Amino acid sequence: MARRALITGITGQDGSYLAEHLLEQGYEVWGLARGQANPRVSRMRKLLSDVQVVRGDLLDQGSLISAVERVQPDEVYNLGAISFVPMSWEQAELTAEVTGMGVLRMLEAIRVCSGVSRGGSSASGQIRFYQASSSEMFGQVSETPQTERTAFHPRSPYGVAKAYGHFLTQNYRESYGMFAVSGILFNHESPRRGAEFVTRKVSLGVARIKLGLATELRLGNLEARRDWGFAGDYVKAMHLMLQAANPEDYVIGTGRMKSVRELVEAAFAAAGLDWERYVVTDQTLHRPAEVDLLCADPKKARAQLGWEPSVSFDELVAMMVESDLRLLSDGADPDDDSWP
Ligand code: NAP
Ligand code: GDD
């Protein structure tokens, strides 16, 4: 019998790569999709025709219980979230509900459907649970690089909500003996990245300028530094975490940091352009509280999971710029939110 996986956040960047990876591994893949006429569901179906859709919303406990009952998954990957950090200041309560409380609702759905009670359950027959934790939880970092033991100091309502989900996942593991793990993932990008995140904003901006569709690119803080990797590599780590003998949390990143300025230089250079002629900095794009730098120490994942990133920063930037040049040259309108 094929193993069965349920993915929340199936219409997002990571949901698509994870679904592809699990289908390749022979899984039966189900995606939880919300909304009555969500246009991102039909976009997802075009790319991932083998994924089955079950309706549900992280805001609605009953819908999650129904989804788990219907799918009877072996593994649940909770990727659904309000994931754009600036939005979390504008809609802090919604972020807490979806990104934070959504984790509680998903864990409760699994607990109720599998009849787990206090004192724990036997490991066999358990639904294994993956929580999409984030390096944003480190926020104002207390040490560099960051490991599984680095203290959290989140700097946004998003980071705070992720920290809640992270501790709750640990707590359900300790309270009920559930196989529940968190991947503390650093920034990961791809041609499928949402256009609001800085890497994609830059690759789309470069492509527009190169094709004569725009004359400038407005950005916020160019000095922030991130540890950027390729999303296709990171979803493999999620899967490996649920195949491990014991439920444990892992930091996933490349261990290399680049600034937004270096990202911009690399992206414009990939299209043969000089960034200083086109980039305009805009104070209104700065954040109320910035995370200045993030850099992973992924030693534990390498040692225990055998996980390694395969795409370098320069390769990632070139991949995204080339993809957006193709997309715009083909006349696609990224505002219609189509994946390349
Ligand atoms: P993404 O592209 O923004 O996707 C977010 C997903 O969440 C979408 O499928 C969205 O569905 C879904 N969602 C939003 N509200 C929901 C609700 N109320 N109920 C159910 N689903 C809902 O994010 P991503 O980049 O793939 O990231 C996946 C997860 O990893 C997120 O939890 C993110 O916070 C976390 N993470 C990402 C990174 C990164 O660098 N990408 C790093 C660390 C952690 P709709 O289409 O219906 O809006
Ligand atoms: N989005 C955006 N737009 N960011 C900009 C801009 C801009 O115009 N100009 C500068 N930046 C800077 C931000 O201030 C931030 O320091 C950095 O670029 C990265 O911003 P994002 O790409 O929006 O990502 P993020 O680091 O805030 O969050 C992403 O990674 C987290 C993991 O560390 C998201 O995917 C989160 O969901 C994820 O948890």
Coordinates of C-alpha atoms and ligand atoms in Angstrom, one line a residue:
M1 CA 0.0 0.0 0.0
A2 CA 1.3 3.5 -0.9
R3 CA 2.0 5.7 2.1
R4 CA -0.4 8.6 2.4
A5 CA 0.6 12.2 3.0
L6 CA -1.6 15.2 3.9
I7 CA 0.0 18.6 3.1
T8 CA -1.4 21.9 4.4
G9 CA -0.2 24.9 2.3
I10 CA -0.4 22.8 -0.9
T11 CA -0.9 26.0 -3.0
G12 CA 2.3 27.6 -1.7
Q13 CA 5.9 27.3 -2.9
D14 CA 6.9 24.5 -0.5
G15 CA 3.7 22.6 -0.9
S16 CA 4.3 22.2 -4.6
Y17 CA 7.9 21.0 -4.3
L18 CA 7.1 18.7 -1.4
A19 CA 4.1 17.2 -3.3
E20 CA 6.4 16.5 -6.3
H21 CA 9.0 14.9 -4.1
L22 CA 6.5 12.7 -2.3
L23 CA 4.8 11.6 -5.5
E24 CA 8.3 10.6 -6.9
Q25 CA 8.7 8.5 -3.7
G26 CA 5.5 6.7 -4.4
Y27 CA 3.2 8.4 -1.9
E28 CA -0.5 9.1 -2.3
V29 CA -0.5 12.9 -1.8
W30 CA -3.5 14.9 -0.5
G31 CA -3.4 18.7 -0.3
L32 CA -5.6 20.7 2.1
A33 CA -7.0 23.7 0.2
R34 CA -9.2 26.5 1.6
G35 CA -11.8 28.8 0.2
Q36 CA -14.8 28.4 -2.0
A37 CA -13.2 29.4 -5.3
N38 CA -9.6 29.7 -4.5
P39 CA -7.8 30.4 -7.9
R40 CA -4.5 29.0 -6.6
V41 CA -6.1 25.6 -6.3
S42 CA -6.7 25.4 -10.1
R43 CA -3.2 26.6 -10.7
M44 CA -1.9 23.9 -8.4
R45 CA -4.0 21.2 -10.1
K46 CA -2.4 22.2 -13.5
L47 CA 1.1 21.6 -12.2
L48 CA 0.3 18.7 -9.8
S49 CA -2.5 16.7 -11.4
D50 CA -1.8 13.7 -9.2
V51 CA -2.5 15.5 -6.0
Q52 CA -5.9 14.9 -4.5
V53 CA -7.6 17.9 -2.8
V54 CA -9.4 17.9 0.5
R55 CA -11.2 21.1 1.7
G56 CA -10.2 22.6 5.0
D57 CA -8.9 25.7 6.7
L58 CA -6.4 26.1 9.6
L59 CA -9.0 28.5 11.2
D60 CA -11.6 25.8 11.4
Q61 CA -11.0 22.9 13.8
G62 CA -13.9 20.7 12.5
S63 CA -12.6 20.9 8.9
L64 CA -9.2 19.7 10.0
I65 CA -10.7 16.7 11.9
S66 CA -12.8 15.9 8.8
A67 CA -9.7 16.1 6.6
V68 CA -7.7 13.8 8.7
E69 CA -10.6 11.3 9.1
R70 CA -11.1 11.3 5.3
V71 CA -7.5 11.0 4.2
Q72 CA -6.2 8.7 7.0
P73 CA -2.7 10.0 6.5
D74 CA 0.6 8.3 7.6
E75 CA 2.3 11.7 7.5
V76 CA 1.0 15.3 7.9
Y77 CA 3.1 18.3 6.8
N78 CA 1.8 21.5 8.2
L79 CA 3.0 24.2 5.8
G80 CA 0.0 26.4 5.8
A81 CA 0.6 29.9 7.2
I82 CA 0.4 33.6 6.7
S83 CA 4.1 33.6 5.8
F84 CA 4.9 37.2 4.7
V85 CA 6.5 38.9 7.6
P86 CA 5.3 42.5 6.9
M87 CA 1.7 41.3 6.6
S88 CA 2.0 40.0 10.2
W89 CA 2.2 43.6 11.5
E90 CA -0.8 44.6 9.5
Q91 CA -2.9 41.6 10.4
A92 CA -1.3 40.4 13.7
E93 CA -4.4 38.7 15.0
L94 CA -5.0 36.8 11.8
T95 CA -1.4 35.7 11.8
A96 CA -1.7 34.5 15.3
E97 CA -4.8 32.5 14.4
V98 CA -3.4 30.9 11.2
T99 CA 0.3 30.6 11.8
G100 CA 0.1 30.0 15.6
M101 CA -3.3 28.6 16.5
G102 CA -3.5 26.7 13.2
V103 CA -0.7 24.4 14.6
L104 CA -2.7 23.6 17.7
R105 CA -5.8 22.8 15.6
M106 CA -3.8 20.5 13.3
L107 CA -2.2 18.7 16.2
E108 CA -5.6 18.4 17.9
A109 CA -7.1 16.9 14.8
I110 CA -4.4 14.3 14.7
R111 CA -4.7 13.6 18.4
V112 CA -8.4 13.2 18.3
C113 CA -8.5 11.1 15.1
S114 CA -5.8 8.8 16.3
G115 CA -7.2 8.4 19.8
V116 CA -4.1 9.6 21.5
S117 CA -4.5 10.4 25.2
R118 CA -2.2 11.6 28.0
G119 CA 0.6 9.2 28.8
G120 CA 1.4 8.7 25.1
S121 CA 0.6 6.1 22.5
S122 CA 2.6 3.3 20.9
A123 CA 4.9 4.4 18.1
S124 CA 3.3 2.0 15.6
G125 CA 0.4 3.3 13.6
Q126 CA 1.0 6.9 14.7
I127 CA 0.4 9.8 12.3
R128 CA 3.8 11.5 11.9
F129 CA 3.6 15.3 12.0
Y130 CA 5.9 17.9 10.5
Q131 CA 5.7 21.6 11.6
A132 CA 7.2 24.3 9.3
S133 CA 9.1 26.3 11.9
S134 CA 11.2 29.2 10.9
S135 CA 14.6 30.9 11.4
E136 CA 12.5 34.1 12.0
M137 CA 12.1 32.7 15.6
F138 CA 15.8 33.5 16.2
G139 CA 15.1 37.1 15.2
Q140 CA 17.6 39.3 17.0
V141 CA 20.2 36.6 17.1
S142 CA 22.1 35.8 20.3
E143 CA 24.8 33.8 18.4
T144 CA 25.9 33.1 14.9
P145 CA 25.5 30.6 13.3
Q146 CA 22.2 29.5 14.8
T147 CA 21.7 25.9 15.9
E148 CA 18.8 23.9 17.4
R149 CA 19.8 25.2 20.8
T150 CA 20.0 28.9 20.0
A151 CA 17.6 31.1 22.1
F152 CA 14.6 32.6 20.3
H153 CA 14.0 36.4 20.1
P154 CA 11.4 36.9 17.4
R155 CA 11.0 40.4 15.9
S156 CA 7.6 40.2 14.3
P157 CA 4.1 38.9 15.1
Y158 CA 4.9 36.2 12.5
G159 CA 8.0 35.1 14.4
V160 CA 6.1 35.1 17.7
A161 CA 3.3 32.9 16.1
K162 CA 5.9 30.5 14.7
A163 CA 7.6 30.2 18.1
Y164 CA 4.2 29.3 19.6
G165 CA 3.7 26.5 17.0
H166 CA 7.3 25.3 17.6
F167 CA 6.9 24.9 21.3
L168 CA 3.5 23.4 21.0
T169 CA 4.9 20.8 18.6
Q170 CA 7.5 19.9 21.2
N171 CA 4.9 19.9 23.9
Y172 CA 2.6 17.4 22.0
R173 CA 5.7 15.2 21.5
E174 CA 6.4 15.3 25.2
S175 CA 2.8 15.2 26.5
Y176 CA 1.3 12.6 24.2
G177 CA 4.4 10.7 22.8
M178 CA 3.4 11.9 19.3
F179 CA 5.9 11.7 16.5
A180 CA 5.8 15.5 16.0
V181 CA 8.9 17.4 14.7
S182 CA 9.8 20.9 13.7
G183 CA 12.1 21.9 10.9
I184 CA 13.7 25.3 11.6
L185 CA 14.1 26.3 8.0
F186 CA 16.1 29.3 6.8
N187 CA 15.0 31.3 3.8
H188 CA 14.5 29.1 0.7
E189 CA 13.5 30.4 -2.7
S190 CA 12.7 29.2 -6.2
P191 CA 11.0 30.4 -9.4
R192 CA 7.8 29.5 -7.6
R193 CA 8.5 31.9 -4.8
G194 CA 5.7 34.5 -4.1
A195 CA 6.4 37.8 -5.8
E196 CA 6.2 39.7 -2.4
F197 CA 9.4 38.1 -1.1
V198 CA 12.7 39.9 -1.8
T199 CA 14.4 37.3 -4.0
R200 CA 11.4 37.0 -6.4
K201 CA 10.7 40.7 -6.3
V202 CA 14.3 41.2 -7.4
S203 CA 14.3 38.5 -10.1
L204 CA 11.0 39.8 -11.5
G205 CA 12.3 43.4 -11.3
V206 CA 15.5 42.5 -13.2
A207 CA 13.5 40.7 -15.9
R208 CA 11.1 43.7 -16.3
I209 CA 14.0 46.1 -16.6
K210 CA 15.8 43.9 -19.1
L211 CA 12.7 43.6 -21.3
G212 CA 12.0 47.3 -21.1
L213 CA 8.9 46.9 -19.0
A214 CA 10.2 48.9 -16.1
T215 CA 12.9 51.5 -15.4
E216 CA 13.5 51.0 -11.6
L217 CA 13.2 48.6 -8.7
R218 CA 12.2 50.0 -5.3
L219 CA 13.6 48.1 -2.3
G220 CA 13.9 48.5 1.5
N221 CA 16.8 47.5 3.7
L222 CA 19.8 46.4 1.5
E223 CA 22.0 45.6 4.5
A224 CA 19.9 42.7 5.9
R225 CA 21.6 39.4 5.5
R226 CA 20.0 36.0 5.0
D227 CA 21.0 32.4 4.5
W228 CA 19.3 31.7 1.2
G229 CA 18.9 28.2 -0.3
F230 CA 16.8 26.4 -3.0
A231 CA 13.3 25.2 -1.9
G232 CA 13.6 22.0 -3.9
D233 CA 16.4 20.9 -1.5
Y234 CA 14.6 21.9 1.7
V235 CA 11.5 19.9 1.1
K236 CA 13.7 16.7 1.0
A237 CA 14.8 17.6 4.6
M238 CA 11.1 17.8 5.7
H239 CA 10.6 14.2 4.4
L240 CA 13.8 12.9 5.9
M241 CA 12.8 14.3 9.3
L242 CA 9.6 12.1 9.3
Q243 CA 11.6 9.0 8.3
A244 CA 14.0 9.3 11.2
A245 CA 14.0 6.7 14.0
N246 CA 13.2 9.4 16.7
P247 CA 11.3 12.6 16.5
E248 CA 13.7 15.5 16.8
D249 CA 13.9 19.1 15.6
Y250 CA 16.5 20.2 13.0
V251 CA 18.0 23.5 11.6
I252 CA 18.0 23.5 7.8
G253 CA 20.1 26.1 5.8
T254 CA 23.3 26.4 3.8
G255 CA 25.5 28.0 6.5
R256 CA 26.3 30.9 4.1
M257 CA 25.0 34.5 4.4
K258 CA 24.5 37.1 1.7
S259 CA 23.1 40.6 2.0
V260 CA 20.2 41.9 0.0
R261 CA 22.7 44.2 -1.7
E262 CA 24.7 41.1 -2.8
L263 CA 21.5 39.5 -4.0
V264 CA 20.7 42.5 -6.1
E265 CA 24.2 42.7 -7.5
A266 CA 24.1 39.0 -8.5
A267 CA 20.6 39.2 -10.0
F268 CA 21.4 42.3 -12.2
A269 CA 24.7 40.8 -13.2
A270 CA 23.0 37.6 -14.3
A271 CA 21.1 39.7 -16.8
G272 CA 24.1 41.8 -17.8
L273 CA 22.9 44.9 -16.0
D274 CA 24.5 47.4 -13.5
W275 CA 22.2 47.4 -10.5
E276 CA 23.2 50.9 -9.3
R277 CA 21.5 52.4 -12.4
Y278 CA 18.1 51.0 -11.4
V279 CA 17.7 50.3 -7.7
V280 CA 16.0 52.9 -5.6
T281 CA 15.8 52.5 -1.8
D282 CA 12.5 53.3 -0.1
Q283 CA 12.2 54.0 3.6
T284 CA 8.5 52.9 3.6
L285 CA 9.7 49.3 2.8
H286 CA 11.8 49.1 6.0
R287 CA 10.3 47.0 8.8
P288 CA 9.3 48.2 12.3
A289 CA 11.7 45.7 13.8
E290 CA 14.3 44.1 11.4
V291 CA 16.0 40.8 11.6
D292 CA 19.5 41.9 10.7
L293 CA 21.1 38.6 10.0
L294 CA 20.4 34.9 9.9
C295 CA 22.9 32.1 9.3
A296 CA 22.3 28.4 9.8
D297 CA 24.5 25.7 11.4
P298 CA 23.0 22.7 9.6
K299 CA 25.6 20.2 11.1
K300 CA 22.9 18.1 12.9
A301 CA 20.9 17.6 9.7
R302 CA 24.0 16.6 7.8
A303 CA 25.1 14.2 10.4
Q304 CA 21.8 12.6 11.3
L305 CA 19.7 12.9 8.1
G306 CA 22.5 13.0 5.5
W307 CA 20.9 16.2 4.2
E308 CA 23.0 18.6 2.1
P309 CA 21.9 21.6 -0.1
S310 CA 22.7 21.1 -3.8
V311 CA 22.2 24.6 -5.3
S312 CA 24.6 27.5 -4.6
F313 CA 23.5 31.1 -4.1
D314 CA 24.7 32.1 -7.5
E315 CA 23.0 29.2 -9.2
L316 CA 19.7 30.0 -7.3
V317 CA 19.8 33.7 -8.4
A318 CA 20.6 32.7 -12.0
M319 CA 17.8 30.1 -12.0
M320 CA 15.2 32.7 -10.8
V321 CA 16.3 35.5 -13.2
E322 CA 16.3 33.1 -16.2
S323 CA 12.9 31.8 -15.3
D324 CA 11.4 35.3 -14.9
L325 CA 12.9 36.4 -18.2
R326 CA 11.3 33.4 -19.9
L327 CA 8.0 34.0 -18.1
L328 CA 7.8 37.6 -19.1
S329 CA 9.1 37.0 -22.6
D330 CA 6.2 34.5 -23.1
G331 CA 3.8 37.3 -22.3
A332 CA 2.8 35.9 -18.9
D333 CA 1.6 38.4 -16.3
P334 CA 3.0 37.6 -12.9
D335 CA 0.2 39.5 -11.4
D336 CA -2.1 36.6 -12.3
D337 CA 0.1 34.6 -9.9
S338 CA 1.0 31.9 -12.4
W339 CA 3.9 29.5 -11.7
P340 CA 6.4 29.2 -14.5
Ligands
NAP1 P1 3.6 30.3 1.0 O1 4.1 30.1 -0.4 O2 3.3 31.7 1.5 O3 2.4 29.4 1.2 C1 1.5 29.5 2.3 C2 0.4 28.5 2.2 O4 -0.4 28.6 3.4 C3 -0.5 28.7 1.0 O5 -0.8 27.5 0.4 C4 -1.8 29.3 1.6 O6 -2.9 28.9 0.9 C5 -1.8 28.5 3.0 N1 -2.7 29.1 3.9 C6 -2.8 30.5 4.3 N2 -3.8 30.6 5.1 C7 -4.4 29.4 5.3 C8 -5.5 28.9 6.1 N3 -6.2 29.8 6.9 N4 -5.8 27.6 6.1 C9 -5.0 26.8 5.3 N5 -4.0 27.1 4.5 C10 -3.7 28.5 4.6 O7 4.7 29.7 2.0 P2 6.0 28.8 1.7 O8 7.1 29.6 1.3 O9 5.6 27.7 0.8 O10 6.3 28.2 3.2 C11 5.7 27.1 3.7 C12 5.7 27.1 5.2 O11 7.0 27.2 5.6 C13 5.0 28.3 5.8 O12 4.5 27.9 7.0 C14 6.2 29.3 6.1 O13 5.8 30.2 7.2 C15 7.3 28.3 6.5 N6 8.6 28.8 6.2 C16 9.0 29.2 5.0 C17 10.3 29.6 4.7 C18 10.7 30.0 3.3 O14 11.8 30.6 3.2 N7 9.9 29.8 2.3 C19 11.2 29.5 5.7 C20 10.8 29.0 7.0 C21 9.5 28.6 7.2 P3 -3.8 29.9 0.0 O15 -3.4 29.6 -1.4 O16 -5.2 29.4 0.2 O17 -3.5 31.3 0.4
GDD2 N1 10.0 41.4 0.9 C1 10.9 42.4 0.8 N2 10.7 43.4 -0.1 N3 12.0 42.4 1.6 C2 13.0 43.3 1.5 C3 12.8 44.4 0.6 C4 11.6 44.4 -0.2 O1 11.4 45.4 -1.0 N4 13.9 45.2 0.6 C5 14.7 44.7 1.6 N5 14.1 43.5 2.1 C6 14.7 42.7 3.1 C7 13.7 42.5 4.3 O2 13.8 43.7 5.2 C8 14.4 41.3 5.0 O3 15.4 41.6 5.8 C9 14.9 40.5 3.8 O4 14.9 41.4 2.7 C10 14.2 39.2 3.4 O5 12.8 39.5 3.3 P1 11.7 38.5 2.7 O6 12.2 37.9 1.4 O7 10.4 39.1 2.8 O8 11.8 37.2 3.7 P2 11.9 37.2 5.3 O9 13.3 36.8 5.7 O10 11.3 38.3 6.0 O11 11.0 35.9 5.6 C11 11.1 34.7 4.8 O12 11.9 33.8 5.4 C12 11.6 33.3 6.7 C13 12.7 32.4 7.2 O13 13.7 33.1 7.7 C14 9.6 34.2 4.7 O14 9.6 33.1 3.8 C15 9.1 33.6 6.1 O15 7.9 33.0 5.9 C16 10.2 32.6 6.6 O16 9.8 32.1 7.8

